[in-house]
Coordinates of C-alpha atoms and ligand atoms in Angstrom, one line a residue:
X10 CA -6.0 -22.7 14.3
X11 CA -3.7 -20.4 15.5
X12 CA -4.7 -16.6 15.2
X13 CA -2.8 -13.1 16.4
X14 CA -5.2 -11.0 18.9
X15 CA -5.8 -7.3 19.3
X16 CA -8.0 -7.1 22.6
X17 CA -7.9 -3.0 22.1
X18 CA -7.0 -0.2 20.2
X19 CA -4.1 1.7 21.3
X20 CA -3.1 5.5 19.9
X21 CA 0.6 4.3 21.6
X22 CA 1.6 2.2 18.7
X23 CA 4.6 0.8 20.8
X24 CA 1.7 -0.4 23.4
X25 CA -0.4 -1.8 20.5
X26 CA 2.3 -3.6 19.2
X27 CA 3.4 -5.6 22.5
X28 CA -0.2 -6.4 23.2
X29 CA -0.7 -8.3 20.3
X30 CA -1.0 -12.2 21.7
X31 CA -1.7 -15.2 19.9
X32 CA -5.0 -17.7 20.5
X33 CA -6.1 -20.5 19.5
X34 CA -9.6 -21.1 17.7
X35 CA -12.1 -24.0 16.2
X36 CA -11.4 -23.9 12.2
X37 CA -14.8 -21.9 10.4
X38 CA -16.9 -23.6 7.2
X39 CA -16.5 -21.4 4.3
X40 CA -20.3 -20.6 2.6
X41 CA -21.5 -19.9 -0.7
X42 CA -19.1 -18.2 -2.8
X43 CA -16.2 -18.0 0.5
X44 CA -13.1 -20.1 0.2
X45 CA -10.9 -21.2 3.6
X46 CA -7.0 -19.9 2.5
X47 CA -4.7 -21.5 4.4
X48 CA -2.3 -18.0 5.2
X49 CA 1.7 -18.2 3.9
X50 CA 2.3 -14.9 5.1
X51 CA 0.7 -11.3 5.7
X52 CA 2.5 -8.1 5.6
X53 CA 2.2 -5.3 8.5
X54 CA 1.3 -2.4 6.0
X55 CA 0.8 1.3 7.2
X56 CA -2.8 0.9 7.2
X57 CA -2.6 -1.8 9.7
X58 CA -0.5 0.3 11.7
X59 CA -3.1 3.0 11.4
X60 CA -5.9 0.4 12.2
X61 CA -4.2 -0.7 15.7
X62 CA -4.3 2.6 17.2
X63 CA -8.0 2.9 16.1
X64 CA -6.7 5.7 13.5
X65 CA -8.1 3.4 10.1
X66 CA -10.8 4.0 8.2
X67 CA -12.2 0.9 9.7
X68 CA -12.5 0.0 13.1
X69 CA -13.7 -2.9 14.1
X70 CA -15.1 -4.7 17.4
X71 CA -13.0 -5.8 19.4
X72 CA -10.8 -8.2 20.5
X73 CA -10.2 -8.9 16.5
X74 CA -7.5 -10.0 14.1
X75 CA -5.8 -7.7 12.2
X76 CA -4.3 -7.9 8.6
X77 CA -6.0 -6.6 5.1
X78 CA -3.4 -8.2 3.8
X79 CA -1.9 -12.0 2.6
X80 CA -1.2 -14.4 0.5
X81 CA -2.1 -18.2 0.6
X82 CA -3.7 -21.4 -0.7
X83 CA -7.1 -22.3 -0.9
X84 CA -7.8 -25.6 0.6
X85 CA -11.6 -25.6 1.0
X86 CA -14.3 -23.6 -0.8
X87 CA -18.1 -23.7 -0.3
X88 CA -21.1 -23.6 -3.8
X89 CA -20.1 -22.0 -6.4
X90 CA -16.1 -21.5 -5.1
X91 CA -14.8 -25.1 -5.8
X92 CA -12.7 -24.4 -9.0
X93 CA -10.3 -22.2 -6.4
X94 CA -9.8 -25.5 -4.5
X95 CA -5.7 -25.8 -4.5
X96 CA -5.0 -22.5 -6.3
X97 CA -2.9 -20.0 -5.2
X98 CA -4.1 -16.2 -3.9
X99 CA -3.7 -12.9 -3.0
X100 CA -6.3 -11.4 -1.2
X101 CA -7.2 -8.2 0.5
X102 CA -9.7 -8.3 3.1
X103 CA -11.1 -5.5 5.0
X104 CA -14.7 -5.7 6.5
X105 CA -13.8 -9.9 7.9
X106 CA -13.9 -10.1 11.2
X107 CA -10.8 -12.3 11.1
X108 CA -7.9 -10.5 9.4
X109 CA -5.0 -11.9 7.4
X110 CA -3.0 -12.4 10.3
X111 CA -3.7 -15.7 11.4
X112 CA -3.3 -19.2 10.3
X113 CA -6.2 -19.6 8.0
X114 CA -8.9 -17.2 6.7
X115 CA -12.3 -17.5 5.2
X116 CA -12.7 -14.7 2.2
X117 CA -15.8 -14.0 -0.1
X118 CA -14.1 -15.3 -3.8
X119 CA -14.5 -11.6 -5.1
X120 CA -11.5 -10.3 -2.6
X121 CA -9.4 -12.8 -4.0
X122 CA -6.4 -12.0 -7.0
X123 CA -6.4 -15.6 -8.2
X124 CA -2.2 -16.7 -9.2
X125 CA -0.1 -18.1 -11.3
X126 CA 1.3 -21.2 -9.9
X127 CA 5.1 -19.5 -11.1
X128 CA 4.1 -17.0 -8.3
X129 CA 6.1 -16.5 -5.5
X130 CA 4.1 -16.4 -2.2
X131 CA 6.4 -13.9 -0.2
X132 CA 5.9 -11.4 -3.1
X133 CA 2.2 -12.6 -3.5
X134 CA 1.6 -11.6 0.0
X135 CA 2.4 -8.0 -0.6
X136 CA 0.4 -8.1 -4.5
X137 CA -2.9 -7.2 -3.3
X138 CA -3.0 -3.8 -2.5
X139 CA 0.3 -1.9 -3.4
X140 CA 1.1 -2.5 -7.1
X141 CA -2.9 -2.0 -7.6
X142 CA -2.4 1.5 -5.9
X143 CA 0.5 2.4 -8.0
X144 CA -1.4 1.6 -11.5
X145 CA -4.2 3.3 -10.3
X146 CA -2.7 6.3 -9.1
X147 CA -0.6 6.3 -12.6
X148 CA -4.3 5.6 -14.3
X149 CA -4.8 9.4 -13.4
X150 CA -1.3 10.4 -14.9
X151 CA -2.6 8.5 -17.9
X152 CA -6.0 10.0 -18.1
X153 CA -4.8 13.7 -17.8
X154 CA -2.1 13.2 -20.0
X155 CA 0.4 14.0 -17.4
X156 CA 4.1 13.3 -18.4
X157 CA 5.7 14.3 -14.5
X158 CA 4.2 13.4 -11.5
X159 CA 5.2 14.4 -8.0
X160 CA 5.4 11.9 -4.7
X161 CA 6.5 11.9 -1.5
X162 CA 6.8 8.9 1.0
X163 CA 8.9 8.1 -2.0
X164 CA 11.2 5.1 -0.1
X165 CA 8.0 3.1 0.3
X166 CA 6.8 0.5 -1.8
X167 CA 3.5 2.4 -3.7
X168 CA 6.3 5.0 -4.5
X169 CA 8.6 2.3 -5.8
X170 CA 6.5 0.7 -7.7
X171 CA 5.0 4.1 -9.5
X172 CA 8.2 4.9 -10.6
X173 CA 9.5 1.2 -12.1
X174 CA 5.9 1.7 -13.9
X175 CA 5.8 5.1 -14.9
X176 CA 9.6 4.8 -15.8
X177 CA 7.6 2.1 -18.5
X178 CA 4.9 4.9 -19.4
X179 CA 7.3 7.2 -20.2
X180 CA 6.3 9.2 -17.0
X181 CA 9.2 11.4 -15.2
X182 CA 8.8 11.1 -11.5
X183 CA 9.7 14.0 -8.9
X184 CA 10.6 12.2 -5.6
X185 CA 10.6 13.3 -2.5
X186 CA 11.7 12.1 1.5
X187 CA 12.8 12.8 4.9
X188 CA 16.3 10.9 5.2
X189 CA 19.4 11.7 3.4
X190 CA 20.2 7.7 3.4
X191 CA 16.7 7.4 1.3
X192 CA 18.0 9.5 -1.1
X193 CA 21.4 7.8 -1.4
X194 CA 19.4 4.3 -2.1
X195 CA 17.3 5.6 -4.6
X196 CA 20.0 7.7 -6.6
X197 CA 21.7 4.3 -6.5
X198 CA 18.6 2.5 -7.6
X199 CA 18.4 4.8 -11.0
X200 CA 16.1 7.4 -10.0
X201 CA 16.6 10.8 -11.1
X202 CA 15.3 14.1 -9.7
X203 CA 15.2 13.3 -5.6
X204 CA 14.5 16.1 -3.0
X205 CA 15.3 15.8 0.7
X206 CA 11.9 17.2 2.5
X207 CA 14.5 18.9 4.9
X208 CA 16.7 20.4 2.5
X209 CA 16.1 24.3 3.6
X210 CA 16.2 25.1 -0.1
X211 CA 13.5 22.7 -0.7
X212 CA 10.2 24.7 -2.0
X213 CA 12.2 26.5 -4.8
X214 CA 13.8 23.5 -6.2
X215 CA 10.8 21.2 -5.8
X216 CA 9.1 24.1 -7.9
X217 CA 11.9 24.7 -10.4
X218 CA 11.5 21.0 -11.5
X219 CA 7.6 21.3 -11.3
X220 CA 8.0 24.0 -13.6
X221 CA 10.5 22.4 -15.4
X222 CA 9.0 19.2 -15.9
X223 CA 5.7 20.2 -16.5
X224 CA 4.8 18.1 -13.0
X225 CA 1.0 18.8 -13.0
X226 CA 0.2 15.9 -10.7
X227 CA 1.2 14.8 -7.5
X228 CA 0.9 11.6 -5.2
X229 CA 0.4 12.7 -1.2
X230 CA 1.1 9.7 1.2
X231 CA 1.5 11.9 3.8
X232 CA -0.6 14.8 4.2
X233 CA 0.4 17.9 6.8
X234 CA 2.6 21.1 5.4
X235 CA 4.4 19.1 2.8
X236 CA 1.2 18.5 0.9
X237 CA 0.7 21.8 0.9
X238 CA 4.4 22.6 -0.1
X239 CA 3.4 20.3 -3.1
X240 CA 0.6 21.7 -4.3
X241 CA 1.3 25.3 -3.8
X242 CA 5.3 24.1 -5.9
X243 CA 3.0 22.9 -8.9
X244 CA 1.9 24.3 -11.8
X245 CA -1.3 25.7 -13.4
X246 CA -3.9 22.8 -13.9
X247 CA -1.8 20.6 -11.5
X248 CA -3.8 17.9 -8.9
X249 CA -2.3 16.5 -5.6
X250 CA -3.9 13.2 -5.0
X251 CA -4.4 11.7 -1.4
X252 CA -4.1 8.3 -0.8
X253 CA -2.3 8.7 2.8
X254 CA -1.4 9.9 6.1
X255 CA 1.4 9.0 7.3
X256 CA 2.2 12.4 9.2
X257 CA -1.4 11.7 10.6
X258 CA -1.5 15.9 10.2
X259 CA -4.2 17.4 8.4
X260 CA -3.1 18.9 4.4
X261 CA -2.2 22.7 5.2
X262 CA -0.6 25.5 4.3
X263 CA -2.6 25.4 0.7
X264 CA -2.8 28.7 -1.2
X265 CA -5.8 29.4 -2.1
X266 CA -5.0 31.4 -4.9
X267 CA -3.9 28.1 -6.4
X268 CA -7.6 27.0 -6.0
X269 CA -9.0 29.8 -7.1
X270 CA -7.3 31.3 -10.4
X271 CA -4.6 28.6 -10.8
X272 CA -7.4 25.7 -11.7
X273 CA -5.8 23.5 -9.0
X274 CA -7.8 20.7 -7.2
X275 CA -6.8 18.0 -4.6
X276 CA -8.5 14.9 -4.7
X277 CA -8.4 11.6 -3.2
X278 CA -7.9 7.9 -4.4
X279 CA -9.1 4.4 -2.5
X280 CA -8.1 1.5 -4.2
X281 CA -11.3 -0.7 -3.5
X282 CA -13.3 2.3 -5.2
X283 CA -11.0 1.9 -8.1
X284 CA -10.9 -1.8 -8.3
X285 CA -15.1 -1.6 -8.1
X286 CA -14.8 0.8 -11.3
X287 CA -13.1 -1.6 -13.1
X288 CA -14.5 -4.4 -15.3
X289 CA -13.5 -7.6 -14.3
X290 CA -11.6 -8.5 -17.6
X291 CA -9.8 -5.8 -17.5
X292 CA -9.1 -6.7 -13.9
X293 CA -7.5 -9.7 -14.9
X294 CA -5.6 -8.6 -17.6
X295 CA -4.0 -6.0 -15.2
X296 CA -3.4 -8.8 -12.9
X297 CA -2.0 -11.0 -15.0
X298 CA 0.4 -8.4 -17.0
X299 CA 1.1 -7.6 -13.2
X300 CA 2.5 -11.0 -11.9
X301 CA 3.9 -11.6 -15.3
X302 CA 6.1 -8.5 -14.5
X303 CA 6.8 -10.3 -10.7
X304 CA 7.9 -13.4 -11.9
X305 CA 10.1 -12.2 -14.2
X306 CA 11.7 -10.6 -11.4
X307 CA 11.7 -6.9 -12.8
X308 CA 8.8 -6.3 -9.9
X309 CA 9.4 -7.1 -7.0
X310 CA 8.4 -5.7 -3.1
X311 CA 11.1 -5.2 -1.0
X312 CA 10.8 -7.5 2.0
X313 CA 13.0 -7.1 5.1
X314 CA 12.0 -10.2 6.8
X315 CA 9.6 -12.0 8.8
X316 CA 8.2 -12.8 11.9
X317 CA 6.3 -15.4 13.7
X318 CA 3.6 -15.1 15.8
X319 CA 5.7 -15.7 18.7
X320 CA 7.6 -12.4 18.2
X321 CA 5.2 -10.5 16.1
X322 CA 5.4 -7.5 18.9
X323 CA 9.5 -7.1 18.7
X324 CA 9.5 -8.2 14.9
X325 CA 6.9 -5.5 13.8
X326 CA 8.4 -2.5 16.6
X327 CA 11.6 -2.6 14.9
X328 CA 10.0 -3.0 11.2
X329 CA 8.6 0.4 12.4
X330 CA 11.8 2.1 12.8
X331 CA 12.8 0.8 9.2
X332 CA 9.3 1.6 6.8
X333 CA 11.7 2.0 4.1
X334 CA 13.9 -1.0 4.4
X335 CA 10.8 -2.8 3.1
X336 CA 7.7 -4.9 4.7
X337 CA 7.8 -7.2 7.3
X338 CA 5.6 -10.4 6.8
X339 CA 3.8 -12.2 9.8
X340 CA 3.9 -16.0 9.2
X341 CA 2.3 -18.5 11.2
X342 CA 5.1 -20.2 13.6
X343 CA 6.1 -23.3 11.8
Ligands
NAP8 N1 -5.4 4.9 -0.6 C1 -5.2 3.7 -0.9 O1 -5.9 3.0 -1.5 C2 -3.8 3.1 -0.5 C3 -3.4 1.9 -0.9 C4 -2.1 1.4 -0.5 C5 -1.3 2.2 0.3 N2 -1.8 3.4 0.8 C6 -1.0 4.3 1.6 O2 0.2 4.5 0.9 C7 1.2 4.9 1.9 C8 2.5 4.2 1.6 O3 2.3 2.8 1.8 P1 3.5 1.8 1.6 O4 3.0 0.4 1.7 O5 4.3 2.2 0.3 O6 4.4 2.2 2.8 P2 5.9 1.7 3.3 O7 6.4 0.8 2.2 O8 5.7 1.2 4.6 O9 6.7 3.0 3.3 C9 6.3 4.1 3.9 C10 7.3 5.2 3.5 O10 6.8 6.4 4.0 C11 7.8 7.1 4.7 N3 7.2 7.9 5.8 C12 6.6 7.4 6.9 N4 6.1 8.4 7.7 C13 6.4 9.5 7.0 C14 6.2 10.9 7.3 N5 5.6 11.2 8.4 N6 6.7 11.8 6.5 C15 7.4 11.4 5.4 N7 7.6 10.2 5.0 C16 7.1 9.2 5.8 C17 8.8 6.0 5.2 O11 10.0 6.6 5.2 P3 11.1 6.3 6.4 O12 11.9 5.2 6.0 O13 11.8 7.6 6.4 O14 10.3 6.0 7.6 C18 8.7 5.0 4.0 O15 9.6 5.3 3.0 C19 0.6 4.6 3.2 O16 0.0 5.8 3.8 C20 -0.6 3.7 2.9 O17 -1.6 3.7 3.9 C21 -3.0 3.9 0.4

């Protein structure tokens, strides 16, 4: 099988990218409870981007092959993992040696979303991780009985996805990014209150609506000063929730007054923490209200294209230039 190489980490992303080369290796046996997914396609997500420069959460030794990421079909399974023989997956795989993006990938069952045949598998390679995060993320909304919720990185896909679902929860969402175009699109798309980062008047209007709204909760994608613009714009009893770095800047500029008599906090959220909370019924019922929703069409990942392993450097450089013009999937060369 055919399998995409990282020999070593590189904090020049550009470098990173173009040293990404594709070998060949012996097929492995899956073992109890492991299934062997033959890989349809895996998405370059901003934590893989993160984990080639040796900037995740997890490293790992290399050379390796990246990719948390994919979708696929199980063709052989090991005890106690034959009744996945044939079916269709999701799966998100972090501690594996061998990440999504190669040809074929062995995973324990349990990091597996098991599909509906109806399932597309472009849109199942990017069902993993992201509408996950954006149900969790609104499970907090939900649990503090917030009725507005802040986020920025708001052209992405999490950010999408919160707001078709909290657009369902009767949830108002403040959005907020860095290019005027992003805020054309997602006017166009139906959203409603959208704030350019760069706007100079930005603070006081992103706190007018926080006020407004009552926007005691916010989603942070991106850490540095416009977390702490966020928090600082929100009122009493507010939380801004972590979940990324994009700037790769540390959260500042927080007043501490806010912390202090304003009953503010900032707190994080990890998806495999929050799928390990759950109960595995509900777990599937999620899942299965969640794919329901994606072959209907009304969910759907915005996909820009893909690339083959061939041209994975190019395909995933320029990708990088367009985040918000949707992921790019890596599919084995045909
Ligand atoms: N904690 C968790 O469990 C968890 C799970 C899933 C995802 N995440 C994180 O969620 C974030 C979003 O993921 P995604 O898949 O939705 O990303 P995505 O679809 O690739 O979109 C990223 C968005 O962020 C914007 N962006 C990039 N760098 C930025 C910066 N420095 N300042 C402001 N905006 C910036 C991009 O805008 P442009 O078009 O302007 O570049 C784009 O709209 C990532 O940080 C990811 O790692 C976390």
């Amino acid at each position: 099988m055919k399998k995409i190489v990282l020999s070593s980490y590189n904090k020049n992303i550009i470098r990173a990218l173009r040293s990404l080369h594709v070998e060949n290796c012996a097929l492995a046996q899956p073992k109890e409870n492991e299934v062997l997914i033959k890989v349809h396609a895996a998405p370059c997500n901003p934590s893989d981007i993160a984990f080639l420069m040796g900037d995740y959460n997890i490293v790992k030794e290399v050379p390796t092959v990246p990719g948390f990421e994919g979708s696929g079909i199980v063709v052989e399974a090991g005890e106690g993992a034959e009744d996945l023989i044939d079916r269709k997956v999701s799966f998100f795989i972090q501690e594996e040696k061998c990440g999504s993006w190669s040809e074929y990938i062995i995973s324990n069952r349990s990091k597996l979303v098991v599909l509906d045949d109806d399932m597309n598998m472009d849109q199942a390679a990017c069902f993993a991780i992201n509408p996950f995060t954006a149900r969790g993320l609104l499970d907090i909304a939900l649990l503090r009985d917030n009725h507005a919720v802040i986020q920025n990185a708001a052209g992405g896909q999490v950010a999408a996805f919160v707001r078709q679902m909290a657009g369902e929860m009767d949830i108002e969402v403040i959005d907020i990014v860095r290019k005027e175009e992003t805020v054309a699109r997602l006017k166009r798309e139906g959203a409603k209150h959208v704030l350019l980062e760069s706007d100079l008047q930005f603070e006081e209007k992103l706190k007018e609506l926080a006020g407004k709204l009552d926007a005691r909760l916010a989603f942070d994608a991106v850490g540095g000063t416009l977390a702490g613009q966020i928090f600082n714009a929100m009122p009493y009893d507010a939380e801004l929730v972590s979940y990324g770095g994009l700037s790769t800047k540390y959260i500042s500029g927080i007043d501490p007054m806010g912390l202090i008599f304003h009953d503010k906090i900032i707190s994080g959220f990890n998806l495999p923490e929050w799928r390990e909370q759950m109960d595995d019924d509900f777990f599937e019922q999620v899942s299965t209200e969640m794919q329901a929703q994606f072959i209907s069409g009304k969910f759907q990942t915005k996909i820009q294209g893909s690339v083959d392993f061939d041209n994975i450097g190019d395909g995933l450089i320029h990708c990088l230039r367009n985040l918000s013009k949707g992921k790019m999937l890596i599919k084995a060369n045909s």
